[in-house]
Amino acid sequence: MISNTQSGTNVHEIADGIYRINTPVTLPGAGQFNFNQYLIVDDAPLLFHTGPRRMFPLVREAVGLVMAVEKLKYVGFSHFEADECGALNEWLAAAPQSEPVCGKIGAMVSVNDIAERPARALADGEVLKLGRHSVRWFDTPHLPHGWDSGLMMEATTGTFLCGDLFTQGGAGETPLVESDILGPSEAFRAPMDYYSHAPNTTAILERLAQERPTTMACMHGSAWRGDGAALLRALAGRLHADQLRLQDATGVARPVQSRAMPEAIEA
Ligand SMILES: [Fe+2]
Ligand SMILES: [Fe+2]
């Protein structure tokens, strides 16, 4: 369903009670791109990512097609960056009962200063009950970027709110695909590398893979359905290969973690 014909903002249910809001944009010099937010409709509704501040009217209009905006309870996001949380205070004003939801680092270094209300700061592994849905927070420092980075898994639908992982360029016009997204997202990453390439990347991806998500709610591009563990391990393999190439080129010693790669990723 299109919520705004001028911008092309559209809303689709990609898992039971989970709605993807997509807005295509044209970036100067970089062509078509897209921003997605995910709305979990439940007793305590959660919006994961606010969208950039200037996009707030479009995202609010889209949320309003699905539920009463003022009933929103949680405004969650992965890390402190404009497309993740630029419209945080606008949402806090629009939904007077709502709280920011982020990790402990995010609350400490940014959110509890910037936001109009204090954050509900989740510890690594903490579960937030929304009603029949619940989300678990995973600290993912520097994955793909930001010390404060974390991501959420929704338990009942197996949906991984995977933020900037698997970012695909273009308009993201197809809400949910089962075809390969690693190829398109790696094609995007090659010229616009947005990863921190930190030494903990492989271990974090393996921990997320062990949750066996079945839907990837990508922040940029189509959401995806399939074997999420295999997809996450495939991404870990690509990143690890990059790391080895870089180390071979620079002569810098490999971190201990790269010698402890799980066999599945080495293969
Ligand atoms: Fe980001
Ligand atoms: Fe993003």
CSV table of C-alpha atoms and ligand atoms in Angstrom, one decimal:
chain,number,residue,atom,x,y,z
A,1,MET,CA,0.0,0.0,0.0
A,2,ILE,CA,1.3,3.4,-1.0
A,3,SER,CA,1.0,6.0,1.8
A,4,ASN,CA,2.3,9.0,-0.1
A,5,THR,CA,2.1,9.1,-3.9
A,6,GLN,CA,4.6,12.0,-4.2
A,7,SER,CA,7.5,10.4,-2.3
A,8,GLY,CA,6.5,6.8,-3.1
A,9,THR,CA,6.5,5.8,0.6
A,10,ASN,CA,4.9,2.4,1.0
A,11,VAL,CA,3.9,0.0,3.7
A,12,HIS,CA,3.8,-3.8,3.6
A,13,GLU,CA,3.4,-6.5,6.3
A,14,ILE,CA,6.5,-8.7,5.9
A,15,ALA,CA,5.9,-11.0,8.9
A,16,ASP,CA,3.0,-11.5,11.3
A,17,GLY,CA,2.3,-8.0,12.7
A,18,ILE,CA,5.6,-6.5,11.4
A,19,TYR,CA,5.3,-3.8,8.8
A,20,ARG,CA,8.0,-2.4,6.6
A,21,ILE,CA,7.8,1.3,5.7
A,22,ASN,CA,9.9,2.1,2.7
A,23,THR,CA,10.8,5.5,1.2
A,24,PRO,CA,12.9,5.7,-2.0
A,25,VAL,CA,15.2,8.7,-2.3
A,26,THR,CA,17.7,10.0,-4.8
A,27,LEU,CA,21.1,10.8,-3.3
A,28,PRO,CA,23.2,13.5,-5.1
A,29,GLY,CA,25.9,11.7,-6.9
A,30,ALA,CA,24.9,8.2,-5.6
A,31,GLY,CA,21.7,7.6,-7.5
A,32,GLN,CA,18.7,5.7,-6.0
A,33,PHE,CA,18.7,4.7,-2.4
A,34,ASN,CA,16.0,3.9,0.2
A,35,PHE,CA,15.2,4.1,3.9
A,36,ASN,CA,13.1,1.5,5.7
A,37,GLN,CA,11.6,1.5,9.2
A,38,TYR,CA,9.8,-1.5,10.8
A,39,LEU,CA,6.7,-1.2,12.9
A,40,ILE,CA,5.8,-4.1,15.3
A,41,VAL,CA,2.1,-3.7,16.0
A,42,ASP,CA,1.2,-5.2,19.5
A,43,ASP,CA,0.0,-4.1,22.9
A,44,ALA,CA,3.2,-2.0,23.2
A,45,PRO,CA,4.0,-1.1,19.6
A,46,LEU,CA,7.6,-0.6,18.6
A,47,LEU,CA,9.1,1.3,15.7
A,48,PHE,CA,12.6,0.2,14.8
A,49,HIS,CA,14.4,3.2,13.3
A,50,THR,CA,12.8,6.6,13.1
A,51,GLY,CA,14.0,7.6,9.6
A,52,PRO,CA,15.9,10.9,9.0
A,53,ARG,CA,14.4,13.9,10.8
A,54,ARG,CA,13.3,15.5,7.5
A,55,MET,CA,11.5,12.3,6.5
A,56,PHE,CA,9.4,12.3,9.7
A,57,PRO,CA,6.1,13.5,8.1
A,58,LEU,CA,6.3,10.7,5.6
A,59,VAL,CA,7.0,8.0,8.2
A,60,ARG,CA,4.4,9.3,10.5
A,61,GLU,CA,1.8,9.3,7.7
A,62,ALA,CA,2.8,5.6,6.9
A,63,VAL,CA,2.6,4.5,10.6
A,64,GLY,CA,-0.8,6.3,10.8
A,65,LEU,CA,-2.2,4.0,8.1
A,66,VAL,CA,-1.5,1.0,10.3
A,67,MET,CA,-2.2,2.2,13.8
A,68,ALA,CA,-2.8,5.4,15.9
A,69,VAL,CA,0.6,7.1,16.0
A,70,GLU,CA,0.1,8.3,19.6
A,71,LYS,CA,-0.2,4.7,20.8
A,72,LEU,CA,3.4,4.0,19.9
A,73,LYS,CA,5.2,2.8,23.0
A,74,TYR,CA,8.9,2.2,21.9
A,75,VAL,CA,11.1,4.0,19.5
A,76,GLY,CA,14.0,1.6,19.0
A,77,PHE,CA,17.2,1.9,16.9
A,78,SER,CA,20.5,0.3,16.3
A,79,HIS,CA,23.0,3.2,16.7
A,80,PHE,CA,23.2,6.9,16.7
A,81,GLU,CA,23.0,8.1,13.1
A,82,ALA,CA,20.4,10.3,11.3
A,83,ASP,CA,18.5,7.6,9.4
A,84,GLU,CA,18.4,5.4,12.5
A,85,CYS,CA,17.2,8.0,15.0
A,86,GLY,CA,17.2,11.5,13.5
A,87,ALA,CA,13.5,11.9,14.1
A,88,LEU,CA,13.6,10.5,17.7
A,89,ASN,CA,12.4,13.7,19.4
A,90,GLU,CA,9.6,14.2,16.8
A,91,TRP,CA,8.4,10.7,17.6
A,92,LEU,CA,8.6,11.2,21.3
A,93,ALA,CA,6.4,14.3,20.9
A,94,ALA,CA,3.9,12.5,18.6
A,95,ALA,CA,3.5,9.6,21.0
A,96,PRO,CA,3.6,11.0,24.5
A,97,GLN,CA,3.9,7.6,26.2
A,98,SER,CA,6.8,6.5,24.1
A,99,GLU,CA,10.4,5.8,25.2
A,100,PRO,CA,13.6,5.6,23.2
A,101,VAL,CA,15.0,2.1,23.2
A,102,CYS,CA,18.7,1.4,22.5
A,103,GLY,CA,21.7,-0.3,24.1
A,104,LYS,CA,23.5,0.9,27.2
A,105,ILE,CA,26.4,2.4,25.3
A,106,GLY,CA,24.0,4.4,23.1
A,107,ALA,CA,22.1,5.7,26.1
A,108,MET,CA,25.2,6.7,27.8
A,109,VAL,CA,27.1,8.4,25.0
A,110,SER,CA,24.3,10.0,23.0
A,111,VAL,CA,20.6,9.3,23.7
A,112,ASN,CA,20.3,10.4,27.3
A,113,ASP,CA,21.7,13.8,26.3
A,114,ILE,CA,19.9,14.3,23.0
A,115,ALA,CA,16.5,12.8,23.6
A,116,GLU,CA,13.7,14.6,25.3
A,117,ARG,CA,13.0,11.6,27.5
A,118,PRO,CA,15.5,9.1,29.0
A,119,ALA,CA,16.2,5.9,27.1
A,120,ARG,CA,15.0,2.4,28.0
A,121,ALA,CA,18.6,1.1,27.8
A,122,LEU,CA,18.7,-2.6,27.1
A,123,ALA,CA,21.5,-4.8,28.3
A,124,ASP,CA,23.1,-7.4,25.9
A,125,GLY,CA,20.6,-10.3,25.7
A,126,GLU,CA,17.8,-8.5,27.4
A,127,VAL,CA,14.2,-9.2,26.2
A,128,LEU,CA,11.6,-6.5,25.8
A,129,LYS,CA,8.0,-7.8,25.8
A,130,LEU,CA,5.6,-6.1,23.4
A,131,GLY,CA,2.6,-8.4,23.9
A,132,ARG,CA,2.6,-11.5,21.7
A,133,HIS,CA,5.8,-10.3,20.1
A,134,SER,CA,9.0,-9.8,22.1
A,135,VAL,CA,12.4,-8.5,21.0
A,136,ARG,CA,15.8,-9.4,22.3
A,137,TRP,CA,18.7,-6.9,22.1
A,138,PHE,CA,22.1,-7.9,21.0
A,139,ASP,CA,25.1,-5.7,21.5
A,140,THR,CA,27.0,-5.6,18.2
A,141,PRO,CA,29.7,-3.0,18.8
A,142,HIS,CA,31.2,-1.7,15.5
A,143,LEU,CA,29.0,-4.1,13.5
A,144,PRO,CA,28.5,-2.8,10.9
A,145,HIS,CA,29.6,0.5,12.5
A,146,GLY,CA,29.3,2.5,15.7
A,147,TRP,CA,30.5,1.7,19.2
A,148,ASP,CA,26.9,1.9,20.4
A,149,SER,CA,25.6,-0.5,17.7
A,150,GLY,CA,23.1,-3.2,18.6
A,151,LEU,CA,20.4,-5.1,16.8
A,152,MET,CA,17.1,-6.8,17.7
A,153,MET,CA,15.6,-10.3,17.1
A,154,GLU,CA,11.8,-10.7,17.3
A,155,ALA,CA,11.1,-14.1,18.8
A,156,THR,CA,7.7,-15.2,17.6
A,157,THR,CA,8.3,-14.5,13.9
A,158,GLY,CA,12.0,-15.2,13.8
A,159,THR,CA,12.5,-11.7,12.4
A,160,PHE,CA,16.0,-10.2,12.7
A,161,LEU,CA,15.9,-6.4,12.7
A,162,CYS,CA,19.3,-6.3,11.1
A,163,GLY,CA,19.7,-2.6,10.5
A,164,ASP,CA,22.4,-1.7,8.0
A,165,LEU,CA,23.5,-5.4,7.5
A,166,PHE,CA,22.7,-6.5,3.9
A,167,THR,CA,22.2,-2.9,2.7
A,168,GLN,CA,21.0,-2.9,-0.9
A,169,GLY,CA,21.1,0.2,-3.1
A,170,GLY,CA,18.3,1.2,-5.4
A,171,ALA,CA,14.7,2.0,-4.4
A,172,GLY,CA,14.0,-1.2,-2.5
A,173,GLU,CA,10.6,-1.4,-4.2
A,174,THR,CA,10.1,-5.2,-3.5
A,175,PRO,CA,9.1,-5.5,0.2
A,176,LEU,CA,10.2,-9.1,0.7
A,177,VAL,CA,12.3,-11.4,-1.4
A,178,GLU,CA,13.6,-14.9,-1.2
A,179,SER,CA,16.2,-14.4,-3.9
A,180,ASP,CA,19.9,-13.7,-3.1
A,181,ILE,CA,20.5,-10.4,-1.2
A,182,LEU,CA,24.1,-11.0,-0.3
A,183,GLY,CA,25.2,-10.4,-3.9
A,184,PRO,CA,23.4,-7.0,-4.2
A,185,SER,CA,24.5,-6.0,-0.7
A,186,GLU,CA,28.1,-6.9,-1.4
A,187,ALA,CA,27.9,-5.0,-4.7
A,188,PHE,CA,26.8,-2.0,-2.6
A,189,ARG,CA,29.4,-2.5,0.0
A,190,ALA,CA,32.3,-2.7,-2.4
A,191,PRO,CA,32.4,1.0,-3.4
A,192,MET,CA,30.7,2.4,-0.2
A,193,ASP,CA,32.3,0.3,2.5
A,194,TYR,CA,30.3,1.1,5.6
A,195,TYR,CA,31.7,-1.6,7.9
A,196,SER,CA,34.2,-0.9,10.7
A,197,HIS,CA,36.1,-4.2,10.1
A,198,ALA,CA,36.6,-4.6,13.8
A,199,PRO,CA,38.2,-7.8,15.2
A,200,ASN,CA,35.0,-9.0,16.8
A,201,THR,CA,32.9,-9.0,13.6
A,202,THR,CA,33.1,-12.8,13.0
A,203,ALA,CA,32.2,-13.7,16.5
A,204,ILE,CA,29.2,-11.4,16.6
A,205,LEU,CA,27.9,-12.7,13.3
A,206,GLU,CA,28.3,-16.3,14.5
A,207,ARG,CA,26.3,-15.5,17.7
A,208,LEU,CA,23.5,-13.9,15.6
A,209,ALA,CA,23.5,-16.9,13.2
A,210,GLN,CA,22.9,-19.2,16.2
A,211,GLU,CA,19.6,-17.4,16.7
A,212,ARG,CA,18.5,-18.9,13.3
A,213,PRO,CA,16.4,-16.0,12.1
A,214,THR,CA,14.1,-16.7,9.1
A,215,THR,CA,13.4,-13.1,8.0
A,216,MET,CA,15.9,-10.3,7.7
A,217,ALA,CA,14.3,-6.9,8.1
A,218,CYS,CA,16.9,-4.9,6.2
A,219,MET,CA,17.0,-1.1,6.8
A,220,HIS,CA,18.0,-0.4,3.2
A,221,GLY,CA,16.6,-2.6,0.4
A,222,SER,CA,14.2,-5.6,0.4
A,223,ALA,CA,13.5,-7.6,3.4
A,224,TRP,CA,14.4,-11.3,2.9
A,225,ARG,CA,13.1,-14.7,3.9
A,226,GLY,CA,15.2,-17.8,4.1
A,227,ASP,CA,17.9,-19.5,6.1
A,228,GLY,CA,19.2,-16.5,8.1
A,229,ALA,CA,22.0,-18.5,9.8
A,230,ALA,CA,23.5,-19.5,6.4
A,231,LEU,CA,23.2,-15.9,5.1
A,232,LEU,CA,24.9,-14.4,8.2
A,233,ARG,CA,27.7,-17.0,8.0
A,234,ALA,CA,28.1,-16.2,4.3
A,235,LEU,CA,28.5,-12.5,5.1
A,236,ALA,CA,31.0,-13.4,7.8
A,237,GLY,CA,33.0,-15.3,5.2
A,238,ARG,CA,33.1,-12.3,2.8
A,239,LEU,CA,34.2,-9.9,5.6
A,240,HIS,CA,36.8,-12.3,6.8
A,241,ALA,CA,38.2,-12.7,3.3
A,242,ASP,CA,38.4,-8.9,3.0
A,243,GLN,CA,40.2,-8.8,6.3
A,244,LEU,CA,42.8,-11.3,5.1
A,245,ARG,CA,43.3,-9.5,1.8
A,246,LEU,CA,43.9,-6.2,3.7
A,247,GLN,CA,46.3,-7.9,6.1
A,248,ASP,CA,48.2,-9.5,3.3
A,249,ALA,CA,48.5,-6.2,1.5
A,250,THR,CA,49.6,-4.3,4.6
A,251,GLY,CA,51.6,-6.9,6.4
A,252,VAL,CA,49.7,-6.2,9.6
A,253,ALA,CA,49.4,-9.4,11.8
A,254,ARG,CA,46.1,-11.1,11.8
A,255,PRO,CA,44.0,-10.7,15.0
A,256,VAL,CA,43.7,-13.8,17.2
A,257,GLN,CA,40.1,-14.1,16.2
A,258,SER,CA,40.8,-14.8,12.6
A,259,ARG,CA,42.8,-17.9,13.6
A,260,ALA,CA,39.8,-19.1,15.5
A,261,MET,CA,37.3,-19.0,12.7
A,262,PRO,CA,34.5,-21.5,12.9
A,263,GLU,CA,35.0,-24.2,10.3
A,264,ALA,CA,31.7,-23.4,8.7
A,265,ILE,CA,33.0,-20.0,7.7
A,266,GLU,CA,36.5,-21.1,6.7
A,267,ALA,CA,35.0,-23.7,4.3
B,1,FE,FE,24.2,3.2,10.1
B,2,FE,FE,21.1,2.9,8.0
